[in-house]
mmCIF file of C-alpha atoms in Angstrom:
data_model
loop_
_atom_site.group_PDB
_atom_site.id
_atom_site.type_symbol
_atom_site.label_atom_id
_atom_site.label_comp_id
_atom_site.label_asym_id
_atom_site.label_seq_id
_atom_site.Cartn_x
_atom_site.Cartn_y
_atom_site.Cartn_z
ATOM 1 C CA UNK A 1 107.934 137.686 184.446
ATOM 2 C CA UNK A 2 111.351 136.507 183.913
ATOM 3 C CA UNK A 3 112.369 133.647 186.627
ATOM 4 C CA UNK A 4 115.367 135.258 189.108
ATOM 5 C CA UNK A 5 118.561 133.418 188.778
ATOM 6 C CA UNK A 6 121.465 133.200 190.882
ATOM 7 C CA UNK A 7 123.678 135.002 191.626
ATOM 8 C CA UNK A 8 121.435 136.927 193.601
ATOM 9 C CA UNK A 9 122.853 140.382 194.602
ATOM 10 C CA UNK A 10 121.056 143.148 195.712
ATOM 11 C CA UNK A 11 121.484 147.205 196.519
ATOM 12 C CA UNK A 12 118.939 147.757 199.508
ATOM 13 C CA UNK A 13 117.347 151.130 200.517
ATOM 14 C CA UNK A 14 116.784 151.797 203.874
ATOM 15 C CA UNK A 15 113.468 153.959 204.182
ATOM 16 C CA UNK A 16 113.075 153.568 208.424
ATOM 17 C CA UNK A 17 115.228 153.281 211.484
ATOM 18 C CA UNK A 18 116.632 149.369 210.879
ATOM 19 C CA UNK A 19 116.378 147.053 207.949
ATOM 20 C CA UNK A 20 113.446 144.814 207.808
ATOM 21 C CA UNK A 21 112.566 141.067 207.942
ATOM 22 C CA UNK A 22 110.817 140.449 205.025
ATOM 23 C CA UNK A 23 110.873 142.830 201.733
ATOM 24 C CA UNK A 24 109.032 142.562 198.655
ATOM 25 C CA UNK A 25 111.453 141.650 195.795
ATOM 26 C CA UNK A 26 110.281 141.648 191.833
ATOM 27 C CA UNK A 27 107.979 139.685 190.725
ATOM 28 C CA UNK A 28 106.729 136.190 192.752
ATOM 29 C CA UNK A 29 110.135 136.896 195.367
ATOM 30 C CA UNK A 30 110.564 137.967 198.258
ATOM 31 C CA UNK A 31 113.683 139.026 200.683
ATOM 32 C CA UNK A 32 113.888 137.005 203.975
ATOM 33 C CA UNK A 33 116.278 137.738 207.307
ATOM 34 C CA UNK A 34 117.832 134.977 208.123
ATOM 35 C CA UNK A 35 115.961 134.966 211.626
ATOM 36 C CA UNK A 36 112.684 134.761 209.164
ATOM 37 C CA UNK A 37 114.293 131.594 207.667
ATOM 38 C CA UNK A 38 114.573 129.843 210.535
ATOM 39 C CA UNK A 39 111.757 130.493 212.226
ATOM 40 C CA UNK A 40 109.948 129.601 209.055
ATOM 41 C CA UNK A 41 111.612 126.382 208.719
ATOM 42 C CA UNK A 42 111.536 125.269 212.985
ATOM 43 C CA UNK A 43 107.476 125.821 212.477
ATOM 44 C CA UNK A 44 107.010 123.846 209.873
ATOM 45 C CA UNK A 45 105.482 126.902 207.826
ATOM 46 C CA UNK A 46 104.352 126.752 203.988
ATOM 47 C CA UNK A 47 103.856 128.441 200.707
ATOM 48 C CA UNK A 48 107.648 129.694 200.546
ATOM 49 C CA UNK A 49 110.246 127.890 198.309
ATOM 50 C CA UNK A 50 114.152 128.518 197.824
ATOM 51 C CA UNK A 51 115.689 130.140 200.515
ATOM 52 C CA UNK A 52 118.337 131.017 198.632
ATOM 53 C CA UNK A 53 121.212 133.446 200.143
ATOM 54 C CA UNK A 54 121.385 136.834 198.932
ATOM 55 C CA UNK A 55 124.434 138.701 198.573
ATOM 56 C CA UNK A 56 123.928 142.654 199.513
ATOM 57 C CA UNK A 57 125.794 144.352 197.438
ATOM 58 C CA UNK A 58 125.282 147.836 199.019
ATOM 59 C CA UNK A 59 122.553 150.030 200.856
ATOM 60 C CA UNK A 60 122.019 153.580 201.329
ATOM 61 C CA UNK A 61 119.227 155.750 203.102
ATOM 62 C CA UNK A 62 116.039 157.224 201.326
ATOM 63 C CA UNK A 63 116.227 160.115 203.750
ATOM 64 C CA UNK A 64 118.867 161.719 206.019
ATOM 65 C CA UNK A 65 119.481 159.863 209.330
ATOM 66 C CA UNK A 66 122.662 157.054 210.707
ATOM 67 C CA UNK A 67 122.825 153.786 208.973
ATOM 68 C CA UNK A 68 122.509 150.474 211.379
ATOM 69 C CA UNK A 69 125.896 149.282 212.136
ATOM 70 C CA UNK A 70 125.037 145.880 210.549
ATOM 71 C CA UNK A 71 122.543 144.538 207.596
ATOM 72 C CA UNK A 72 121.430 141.301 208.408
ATOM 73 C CA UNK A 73 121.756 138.206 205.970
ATOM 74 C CA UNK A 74 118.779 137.599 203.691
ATOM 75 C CA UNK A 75 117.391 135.370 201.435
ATOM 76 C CA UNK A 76 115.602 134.811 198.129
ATOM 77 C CA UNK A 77 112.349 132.707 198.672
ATOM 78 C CA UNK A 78 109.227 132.261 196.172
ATOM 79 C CA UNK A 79 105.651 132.613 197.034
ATOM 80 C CA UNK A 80 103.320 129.689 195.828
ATOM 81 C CA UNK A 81 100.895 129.513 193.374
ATOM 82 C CA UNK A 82 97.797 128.491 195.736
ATOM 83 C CA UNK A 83 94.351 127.132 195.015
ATOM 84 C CA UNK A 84 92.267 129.565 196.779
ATOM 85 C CA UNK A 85 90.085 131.130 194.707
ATOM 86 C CA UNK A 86 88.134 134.399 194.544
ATOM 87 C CA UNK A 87 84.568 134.082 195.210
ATOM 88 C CA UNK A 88 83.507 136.204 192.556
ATOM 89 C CA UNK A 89 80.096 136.539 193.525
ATOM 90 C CA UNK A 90 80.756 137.222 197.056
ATOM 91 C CA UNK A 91 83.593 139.607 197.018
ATOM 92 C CA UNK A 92 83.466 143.402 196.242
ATOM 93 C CA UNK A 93 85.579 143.297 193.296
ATOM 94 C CA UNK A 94 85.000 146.131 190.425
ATOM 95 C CA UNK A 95 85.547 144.529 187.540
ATOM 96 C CA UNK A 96 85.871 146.014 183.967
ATOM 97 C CA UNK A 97 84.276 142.617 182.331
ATOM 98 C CA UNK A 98 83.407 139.677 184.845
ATOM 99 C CA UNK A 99 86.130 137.072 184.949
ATOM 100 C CA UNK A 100 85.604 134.055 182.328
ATOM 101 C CA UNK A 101 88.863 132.439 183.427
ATOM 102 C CA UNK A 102 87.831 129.613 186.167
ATOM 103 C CA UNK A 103 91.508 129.397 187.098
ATOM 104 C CA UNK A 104 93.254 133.451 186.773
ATOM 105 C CA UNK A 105 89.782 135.366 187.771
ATOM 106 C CA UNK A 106 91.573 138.605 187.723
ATOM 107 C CA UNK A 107 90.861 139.974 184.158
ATOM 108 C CA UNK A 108 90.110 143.846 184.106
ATOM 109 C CA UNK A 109 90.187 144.350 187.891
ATOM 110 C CA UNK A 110 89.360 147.786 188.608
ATOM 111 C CA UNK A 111 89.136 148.206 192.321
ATOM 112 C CA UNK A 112 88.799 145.867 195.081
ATOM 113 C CA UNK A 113 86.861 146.741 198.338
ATOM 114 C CA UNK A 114 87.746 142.970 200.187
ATOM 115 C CA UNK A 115 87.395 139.684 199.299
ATOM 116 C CA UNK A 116 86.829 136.106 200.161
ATOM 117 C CA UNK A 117 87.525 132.917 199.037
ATOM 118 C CA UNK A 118 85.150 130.012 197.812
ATOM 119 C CA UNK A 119 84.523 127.561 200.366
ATOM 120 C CA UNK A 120 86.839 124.188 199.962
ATOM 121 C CA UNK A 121 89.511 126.072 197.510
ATOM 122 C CA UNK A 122 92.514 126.904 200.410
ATOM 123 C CA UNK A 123 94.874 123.794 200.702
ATOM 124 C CA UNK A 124 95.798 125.566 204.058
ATOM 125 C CA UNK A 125 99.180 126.976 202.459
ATOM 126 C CA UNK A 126 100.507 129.740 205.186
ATOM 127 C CA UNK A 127 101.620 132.234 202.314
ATOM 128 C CA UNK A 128 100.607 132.390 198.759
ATOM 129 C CA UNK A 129 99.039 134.115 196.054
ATOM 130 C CA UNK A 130 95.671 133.000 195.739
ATOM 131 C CA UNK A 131 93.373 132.888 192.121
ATOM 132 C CA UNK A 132 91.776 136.368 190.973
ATOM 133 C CA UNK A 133 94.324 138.705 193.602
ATOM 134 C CA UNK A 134 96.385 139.789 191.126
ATOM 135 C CA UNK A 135 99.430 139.440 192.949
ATOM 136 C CA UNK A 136 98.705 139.865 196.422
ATOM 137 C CA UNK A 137 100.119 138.230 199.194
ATOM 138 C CA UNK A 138 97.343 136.294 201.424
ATOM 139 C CA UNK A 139 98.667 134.570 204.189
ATOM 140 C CA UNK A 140 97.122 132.218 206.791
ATOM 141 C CA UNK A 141 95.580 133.106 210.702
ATOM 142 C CA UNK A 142 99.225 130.385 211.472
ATOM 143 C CA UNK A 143 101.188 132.967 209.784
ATOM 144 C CA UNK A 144 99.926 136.066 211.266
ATOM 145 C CA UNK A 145 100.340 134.800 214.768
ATOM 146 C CA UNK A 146 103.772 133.421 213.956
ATOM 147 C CA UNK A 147 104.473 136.928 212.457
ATOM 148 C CA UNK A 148 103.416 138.425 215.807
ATOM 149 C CA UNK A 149 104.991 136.092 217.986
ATOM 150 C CA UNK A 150 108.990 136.863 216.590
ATOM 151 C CA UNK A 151 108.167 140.232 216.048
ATOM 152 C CA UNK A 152 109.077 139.813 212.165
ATOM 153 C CA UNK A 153 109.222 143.599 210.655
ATOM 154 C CA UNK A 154 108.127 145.162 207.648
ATOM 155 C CA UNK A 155 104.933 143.324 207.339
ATOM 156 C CA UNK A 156 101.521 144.972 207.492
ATOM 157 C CA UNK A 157 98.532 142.402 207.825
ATOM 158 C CA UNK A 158 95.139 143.092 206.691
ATOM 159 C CA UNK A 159 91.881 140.844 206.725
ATOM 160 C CA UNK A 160 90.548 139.718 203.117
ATOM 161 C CA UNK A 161 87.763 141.466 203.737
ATOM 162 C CA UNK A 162 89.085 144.715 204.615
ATOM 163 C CA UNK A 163 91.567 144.803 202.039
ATOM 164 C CA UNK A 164 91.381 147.893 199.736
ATOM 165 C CA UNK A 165 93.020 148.325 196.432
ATOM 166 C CA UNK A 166 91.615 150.871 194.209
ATOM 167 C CA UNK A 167 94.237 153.036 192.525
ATOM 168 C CA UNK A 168 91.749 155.382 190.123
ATOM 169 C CA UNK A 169 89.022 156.285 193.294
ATOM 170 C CA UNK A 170 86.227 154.641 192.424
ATOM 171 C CA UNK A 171 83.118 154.299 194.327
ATOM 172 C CA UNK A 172 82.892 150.842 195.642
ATOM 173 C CA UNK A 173 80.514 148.390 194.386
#
């Protein structure tokens, strides 16, 4: 994917009752509140880069209800690149051809029914996409508790080995 540049400007869509704290942008980005920034930064939290200041250039509802009187400021950040790695063996990963790749381990992922890591591969990184998740967001036990702490919205926290992605229905392995 093509690397966001500034300027960053943005038309949000509000699909509940306020806007939320952390949004899923394109690609390896996410959307921040500025309360999320902070916090982030007076923790001493890591695995997110930038911080850059977003400029909203308008928002609108997805259904029929008032609009908050005020959006709150947000921010560009970028997820890391970890070095957790899938354990390949160990997870319940349907895969169309077993991964040959030491470092992506995704290839042909069909359905994933939770997963862990191999032992020694997390740097302890509080948020980052991991080797062989294709994407997906793992964050630390740190990060869920500061999460819960501050109340941060728009966030929905799973353990590895409940996660379940399978988008054709497949029985799992």
């Amino acid at each position: 994917m093509l690397t966001w540049l500034p300027p960053y400007r943005v038309e949000l869509v509000l699909h509940g009752q306020e806007f939320g704290d952390f949004i899923e942008a394109s690609g390896d980005d996410l959307l921040v509140s500025e309360r999320f920034v902070q916090a982030f930064r007076d923790e001493g939290l890591t695995g997110l880069a930038g911080f850059h200041p977003v400029e909203v250039l308008g928002a609108c509802r997805e259904r029929l209800g008032p609009m908050p009187s005020s959006i709150p400021r947000y921010f560009v950040a970028t997820v890391c690149f970890g070095r957790a790695a899938v354990n390949v063996a160990r997870s319940r990963i349907l895969y169309g051809k077993t991964p040959a790749c030491e470092e992506c381990r995704s290839k042909s992922i069909h359905a994933i029914f939770g997963f862990v890591f191999e032992e020694g591969t997390w740097k302890g990184e509080d948020i980052f996409h991991a080797r062989g998740t294709q994407g997906i967001l793992t964050v630390s036990e740190r990060f869920e508790r500061f999460v819960a702490r501050h109340g941060f919205t728009n966030l929905r926290m799973t353990p590895t080995e409940e996660y379940v992605w399978n988008p054709l229905g497949r029985p799992p392995p």
